[in-house]
Amino acid sequence: MQNVPLIDPFARPITYLRLSVTDRCDFRCTYCMSEAMQFLPRADLLTLEELDRLSSAFIDLGVRKLRITGGEPLVRKGIMTLFQSLSRHLDSGALEDLTLTTNGSQLARYAGDLAACGIRRVNVSLDTLDPEKFAAITRWGKLAPVLDGIAAAKTAGMRVKINAVALKGVNEDELHALTDWCAAQGHDLTFIEVMPMGEDMGDALRLGQYWPLTDVRARLAAHYGMTDLPLRTGGPARYVRLNATGQQIGFITPLTHNFCESCNRVRATCTGQLYMCLGQNDMADLRAPLRASADNAALTAAIRAAIARKPKGHDFDYSRAAAPAGNVTGKVSGQMPRHMSHTGG
Ligand code: SAM
Ligand code: SF4
């Protein structure tokens, strides 16, 4: 039983875990967090050893790709010990890919160590190359250290993918500048459609910032020429190649494209809650079985039971965002009350 791979009720093999290691962050991006975020008591968080045990249990069950995220993963104290211990699964061949999503603020400090742990790719979130806009979007962030971090990752030999949230009226005018910069630096680039997460972030503001990627795509195609790529990663991203620059561009369009049919992933929070779908509220507590005993039998059973109820698809829909005020069930309103920093994005 232990080594039977995880297959959900819709015959989708679950081979990808995204693990949030902290809900804390040194930025307060407007679309992600409120300025006065209430963070979890530290005692609720899984320890680094528990995060390792949880990840390793999933790897034993056939997970081949592990992405460490947050909050900001690189602000978690001692985080490099987790990367160092998890790298044994790369050495053994059990894990194909160990990677992280980061805001880049601490990357200059850690890039060399991350590369030494066998991390070959890093996703860095960067929506703008303009220092003032960067400060406005992230509230607390500074652009220069992030650019230094990206340069350090490249120097350390890691492939960098820039994740840019498409924000109407914010980075619309930088579409070509950001694309050209990534082409010149040799970074991959993926655009993300802003998602309705977190009930207290000002719906009007976020809905006003919604810039459909169909439009981003059309503008890139008109300027650079574009060829669709067959590449699929089991997630919401679709890829194209820009004819003029040769670079690969991804589009993550949870709202305009239904990607659920090939979903291969689940998300665990830093407190050990397993979310089977980013767009649904159902979750399974893995911390209790993890702490209940030193062996993994109860944990493995809890993981299997959770995967057995992975839903068919998500429930995001801006057209239903005008549902009754105060509704935070996420089901009726078409919005998710959780912040992205909770489930790790
Ligand atoms: N702090 C790290 C970072 O920013 O890369 C990792 C966690 S962050 C929650 C992961 C990704 O989610 C980032 O690329 C961020 O831009 C994205 N994100 C956060 N809130 C979002 C929202 N409401 N809609 C779309 N993407 C969002
Ligand atoms: Fe922090 Fe990342 Fe959320 Fe920005 S998107 S507030 S960097 S967790």
XYZ file of C-alpha atoms and ligand atoms in Angstrom:
380
model
C 0.000 0.000 0.000
C 2.755 2.415 1.001
C 4.207 2.633 -2.490
C 0.986 2.590 -4.516
C 1.042 5.983 -6.248
C -1.496 8.675 -5.496
C -4.297 8.698 -8.065
C -7.351 10.874 -7.514
C -10.987 9.949 -8.294
C -10.652 11.453 -11.782
C -7.671 9.222 -12.619
C -5.177 12.079 -12.252
C -1.817 10.979 -10.767
C -0.712 13.391 -8.031
C 2.979 13.949 -8.620
C 3.469 17.568 -7.580
C 3.398 19.070 -4.082
C 3.571 22.773 -3.395
C 4.555 23.313 0.205
C 4.200 26.603 2.006
C 6.830 26.863 4.738
C 5.656 30.128 6.295
C 2.738 32.522 6.038
C 5.037 35.452 6.816
C 6.573 37.775 4.271
C 8.790 40.831 4.101
C 6.504 42.339 1.414
C 2.808 43.170 1.476
C 1.819 42.910 -2.197
C -1.546 44.597 -2.637
C -3.157 41.639 -4.442
C -1.833 39.120 -1.916
C -1.902 40.555 1.609
C -3.539 43.321 3.527
C -1.160 45.790 5.118
C -2.061 44.652 8.638
C -1.882 40.916 8.122
C -2.500 38.741 11.146
C 0.011 35.908 11.031
C -0.316 32.490 12.575
C 1.114 31.841 16.029
C 4.548 30.323 15.516
C 3.578 27.281 17.608
C 1.006 26.334 14.949
C 3.660 26.031 12.260
C 5.190 22.713 11.380
C 8.829 22.555 12.420
C 11.468 22.211 9.722
C 11.785 18.530 10.676
C 8.020 18.071 10.306
C 8.055 19.829 6.934
C 10.754 17.390 5.853
C 8.730 14.417 7.114
C 5.589 15.623 5.378
C 7.410 16.195 2.078
C 9.173 12.854 2.333
C 5.862 11.051 2.915
C 4.540 12.548 -0.318
C 7.740 11.606 -2.141
C 7.318 8.022 -0.880
C 3.852 8.148 -2.445
C 5.181 9.138 -5.849
C 5.470 12.917 -5.740
C 8.263 13.806 -8.189
C 8.224 17.566 -7.999
C 8.314 19.690 -4.872
C 7.981 23.454 -4.853
C 8.738 25.347 -1.653
C 6.721 28.515 -1.337
C 5.001 30.746 1.223
C 4.517 33.582 2.297
C 8.140 34.233 1.511
C 9.999 30.935 1.926
C 13.411 32.558 2.320
C 12.344 34.498 5.437
C 11.670 31.273 7.358
C 14.435 30.896 9.936
C 16.752 28.002 9.163
C 15.114 27.330 5.786
C 18.380 26.251 4.204
C 18.513 23.217 6.485
C 15.207 22.085 4.932
C 16.552 22.480 1.399
C 19.747 20.687 2.431
C 17.878 17.729 3.926
C 15.378 17.498 1.059
C 18.199 17.405 -1.457
C 18.799 13.751 -0.445
C 15.692 12.904 -2.485
C 17.301 14.493 -5.545
C 20.464 12.497 -4.914
C 18.483 9.254 -4.648
C 16.497 10.020 -7.804
C 13.157 9.820 -5.943
C 12.557 13.514 -6.629
C 13.029 14.966 -10.107
C 12.697 18.587 -9.249
C 13.113 20.602 -6.059
C 12.382 24.259 -6.575
C 11.009 27.389 -4.975
C 8.937 30.469 -5.618
C 10.360 33.584 -4.015
C 9.995 37.345 -4.082
C 13.775 37.490 -4.522
C 14.473 39.802 -1.604
C 16.830 37.305 0.102
C 18.018 35.526 -3.015
C 21.386 37.260 -3.274
C 22.240 35.753 0.124
C 21.008 32.228 -0.612
C 21.461 31.627 -4.350
C 24.788 29.818 -4.035
C 23.536 27.525 -1.245
C 20.325 26.763 -3.127
C 22.269 25.790 -6.233
C 24.531 23.623 -4.072
C 21.396 21.762 -2.876
C 20.654 20.749 -6.461
C 18.065 23.414 -7.177
C 18.223 24.091 -10.876
C 15.335 26.485 -11.314
C 13.815 29.284 -9.291
C 10.640 31.286 -9.854
C 10.957 34.928 -8.893
C 7.899 37.144 -8.692
C 8.478 40.502 -10.361
C 5.661 42.594 -11.779
C 7.558 45.722 -12.745
C 11.053 47.081 -13.421
C 10.109 50.520 -12.148
C 11.328 51.092 -8.553
C 8.398 53.351 -7.654
C 5.782 50.995 -9.017
C 7.563 48.117 -7.318
C 7.326 49.925 -3.991
C 3.633 50.663 -4.599
C 2.740 47.074 -5.521
C 4.731 45.411 -2.742
C 4.089 48.212 -0.180
C 7.273 47.308 1.743
C 9.588 46.037 -0.986
C 12.621 47.503 -2.747
C 13.446 46.626 -6.331
C 17.271 46.745 -6.252
C 17.859 43.779 -3.880
C 15.423 41.699 -5.948
C 17.331 42.448 -9.145
C 20.574 41.585 -7.307
C 18.990 38.324 -6.170
C 17.922 37.423 -9.693
C 21.439 38.158 -10.967
C 22.918 36.001 -8.172
C 20.616 33.107 -9.077
C 21.748 33.320 -12.696
C 25.410 33.498 -11.677
C 24.908 30.430 -9.455
C 23.731 28.539 -12.539
C 20.011 28.400 -11.792
C 17.453 28.989 -14.468
C 15.219 31.923 -13.513
C 11.562 32.203 -14.346
C 9.977 35.560 -13.740
C 6.337 35.448 -12.624
C 4.535 38.706 -13.347
C 0.970 39.345 -12.245
C -0.777 41.216 -15.065
C -2.271 44.341 -13.503
C -4.435 46.624 -15.549
C -3.278 50.213 -15.410
C -0.213 49.199 -13.371
C 2.218 47.195 -15.495
C 0.256 47.334 -18.748
C 2.660 49.913 -20.192
C 5.649 47.721 -19.286
C 4.606 44.670 -21.244
C 7.339 45.061 -23.841
C 9.962 46.377 -21.407
C 9.519 43.376 -19.104
C 9.480 40.944 -22.013
C 12.583 42.489 -23.607
C 14.433 42.525 -20.282
C 13.719 38.830 -19.735
C 14.846 38.056 -23.296
C 18.079 39.990 -22.805
C 18.768 38.322 -19.435
C 17.806 34.843 -20.656
C 14.969 34.441 -18.120
C 11.708 32.665 -18.802
C 8.622 34.760 -18.235
C 5.136 33.802 -17.139
C 2.193 36.124 -16.767
C -0.399 35.411 -14.082
C -3.966 36.622 -14.145
C -4.896 38.251 -10.852
C -7.069 35.902 -8.829
C -9.822 36.764 -6.374
C -8.198 35.617 -3.125
C -8.680 37.026 0.369
C -11.889 38.708 1.403
C -10.489 41.920 2.826
C -8.360 43.204 -0.009
C -10.823 45.555 -1.587
C -12.734 43.736 -4.272
C -13.388 46.874 -6.267
C -9.670 47.591 -6.460
C -8.763 44.086 -7.495
C -11.549 43.712 -9.986
C -10.428 47.034 -11.461
C -6.901 45.606 -11.822
C -8.069 42.506 -13.627
C -6.220 42.391 -16.959
C -7.236 39.292 -18.907
C -4.310 37.403 -20.347
C -6.198 37.017 -23.623
C -5.401 40.702 -24.077
C -1.774 40.341 -22.894
C -1.374 37.479 -25.346
C -2.901 39.388 -28.242
C -0.624 42.371 -27.627
C 2.493 40.161 -27.475
C 1.443 38.306 -30.624
C 0.948 41.576 -32.507
C 4.348 42.949 -31.440
C 6.617 39.882 -31.513
C 4.770 37.192 -33.480
C 3.874 34.043 -31.562
C 3.927 30.262 -31.904
C 1.949 27.992 -29.561
C 4.013 25.350 -27.769
C 2.632 21.925 -26.880
C 4.413 22.021 -23.490
C 2.129 21.049 -20.580
C 3.144 20.863 -16.952
C -0.110 19.555 -15.499
C -0.938 23.012 -14.205
C -2.724 26.119 -15.354
C 0.149 27.393 -17.518
C 0.067 27.434 -21.296
C 3.201 28.279 -23.256
C 4.116 30.101 -26.459
C 7.333 31.109 -28.167
C 7.823 34.696 -29.273
C 9.032 34.652 -32.862
C 11.070 37.853 -32.645
C 13.053 36.940 -29.516
C 12.791 33.134 -29.382
C 11.848 33.260 -25.706
C 9.266 31.086 -24.019
C 6.329 32.836 -22.398
C 3.816 31.227 -20.051
C 0.284 32.287 -19.270
C -1.447 31.235 -16.086
C -5.089 31.902 -16.709
C -7.233 30.347 -14.019
C -10.140 32.586 -14.938
C -10.219 32.398 -18.707
C -9.066 28.842 -19.275
C -10.175 25.685 -17.561
C -7.011 23.796 -16.666
C -8.358 21.407 -14.077
C -8.627 18.341 -16.290
C -4.886 17.700 -16.145
C -4.283 18.832 -12.553
C -1.439 16.858 -10.961
C -0.905 18.907 -7.806
C -1.902 19.519 -4.227
C -0.872 22.255 -1.800
C 0.155 21.984 1.833
C 0.221 24.941 4.187
C 2.847 25.648 6.819
C 0.474 24.266 9.465
C 0.032 20.985 7.630
C -3.341 21.606 6.015
C -3.611 19.919 2.654
C -5.655 21.753 0.035
C -6.620 19.454 -2.776
C -7.652 22.378 -5.016
C -6.514 26.022 -4.957
C -10.043 27.131 -5.735
C -11.974 25.080 -3.175
C -12.186 25.277 0.603
C -12.000 21.583 1.360
C -8.798 20.634 3.152
C -7.369 17.838 5.262
C -5.400 18.304 8.459
C -2.115 16.409 8.199
C -0.532 17.883 11.313
C -2.520 15.719 13.729
C -1.590 12.394 12.076
C 1.976 13.676 11.605
C 2.286 14.414 15.329
C 0.292 11.383 16.462
C 3.119 8.940 15.915
C 6.695 8.733 14.775
C 5.906 6.310 11.993
C 4.099 7.424 8.850
C 1.155 5.003 8.775
C -1.468 7.482 10.015
C 0.004 10.279 7.901
C -0.005 8.161 4.752
C -3.601 7.086 5.400
C -4.632 10.740 5.864
C -2.917 11.731 2.614
C -4.638 8.932 0.703
C -8.037 9.811 2.197
C -7.533 13.446 1.178
C -6.536 12.610 -2.399
C -9.607 10.382 -2.628
C -11.741 13.502 -2.323
C -9.789 15.825 -4.612
C -12.487 17.742 -6.494
C -12.806 17.808 -10.234
C -12.178 21.510 -10.583
C -12.038 25.003 -9.178
C -14.743 27.535 -8.663
C -13.237 30.916 -9.504
C -15.539 33.147 -11.450
C -15.522 36.934 -11.512
C -18.996 36.932 -13.010
C -20.280 35.738 -9.649
C -18.157 38.167 -7.653
C -21.144 40.446 -7.168
C -22.855 37.816 -5.011
C -24.259 38.814 -1.592
C -21.940 41.064 0.394
C -20.179 39.435 3.293
C -20.335 35.992 1.806
C -16.968 34.389 2.368
C -17.791 30.777 1.719
C -15.891 30.979 -1.553
C -18.457 28.680 -3.112
C -21.356 30.999 -3.739
C -19.481 34.200 -4.428
C -16.901 32.691 -6.780
C -14.137 34.141 -4.622
C -11.749 32.526 -2.189
C -11.556 33.897 1.343
C -8.014 32.537 1.764
C -5.024 34.676 0.978
C -2.644 33.335 -1.632
C 0.093 33.458 0.983
C -1.877 30.863 2.975
C -1.909 28.174 0.308
C 1.280 29.343 -1.339
C -0.012 30.272 -4.803
N 6.475 35.198 -1.720
C 6.745 34.376 -2.858
C 6.558 35.143 -4.141
O 5.995 36.243 -4.114
O 6.968 34.634 -5.177
C 5.951 33.104 -2.906
C 4.507 33.143 -2.493
S 3.423 34.122 -3.524
C 1.902 33.912 -2.683
C 3.316 33.106 -4.977
C 2.791 33.785 -6.211
O 1.438 34.110 -6.026
C 3.496 35.075 -6.584
O 3.978 34.969 -7.919
C 2.417 36.110 -6.501
O 2.576 37.113 -7.454
C 1.182 35.292 -6.726
N -0.055 35.882 -6.207
C -0.310 36.319 -4.960
N -1.582 36.776 -4.854
C -2.140 36.622 -6.081
C -3.433 36.904 -6.621
N -4.403 37.434 -5.888
N -3.644 36.591 -7.928
C -2.654 36.037 -8.688
N -1.438 35.760 -8.234
C -1.162 36.054 -6.945
Fe 4.764 38.193 -0.045
Fe 4.777 36.781 -2.291
Fe 2.463 37.593 -1.211
Fe 4.041 39.399 -2.286
S 3.072 37.709 -3.375
S 3.045 39.571 -0.276
S 6.037 38.602 -1.851
S 3.865 36.182 -0.329
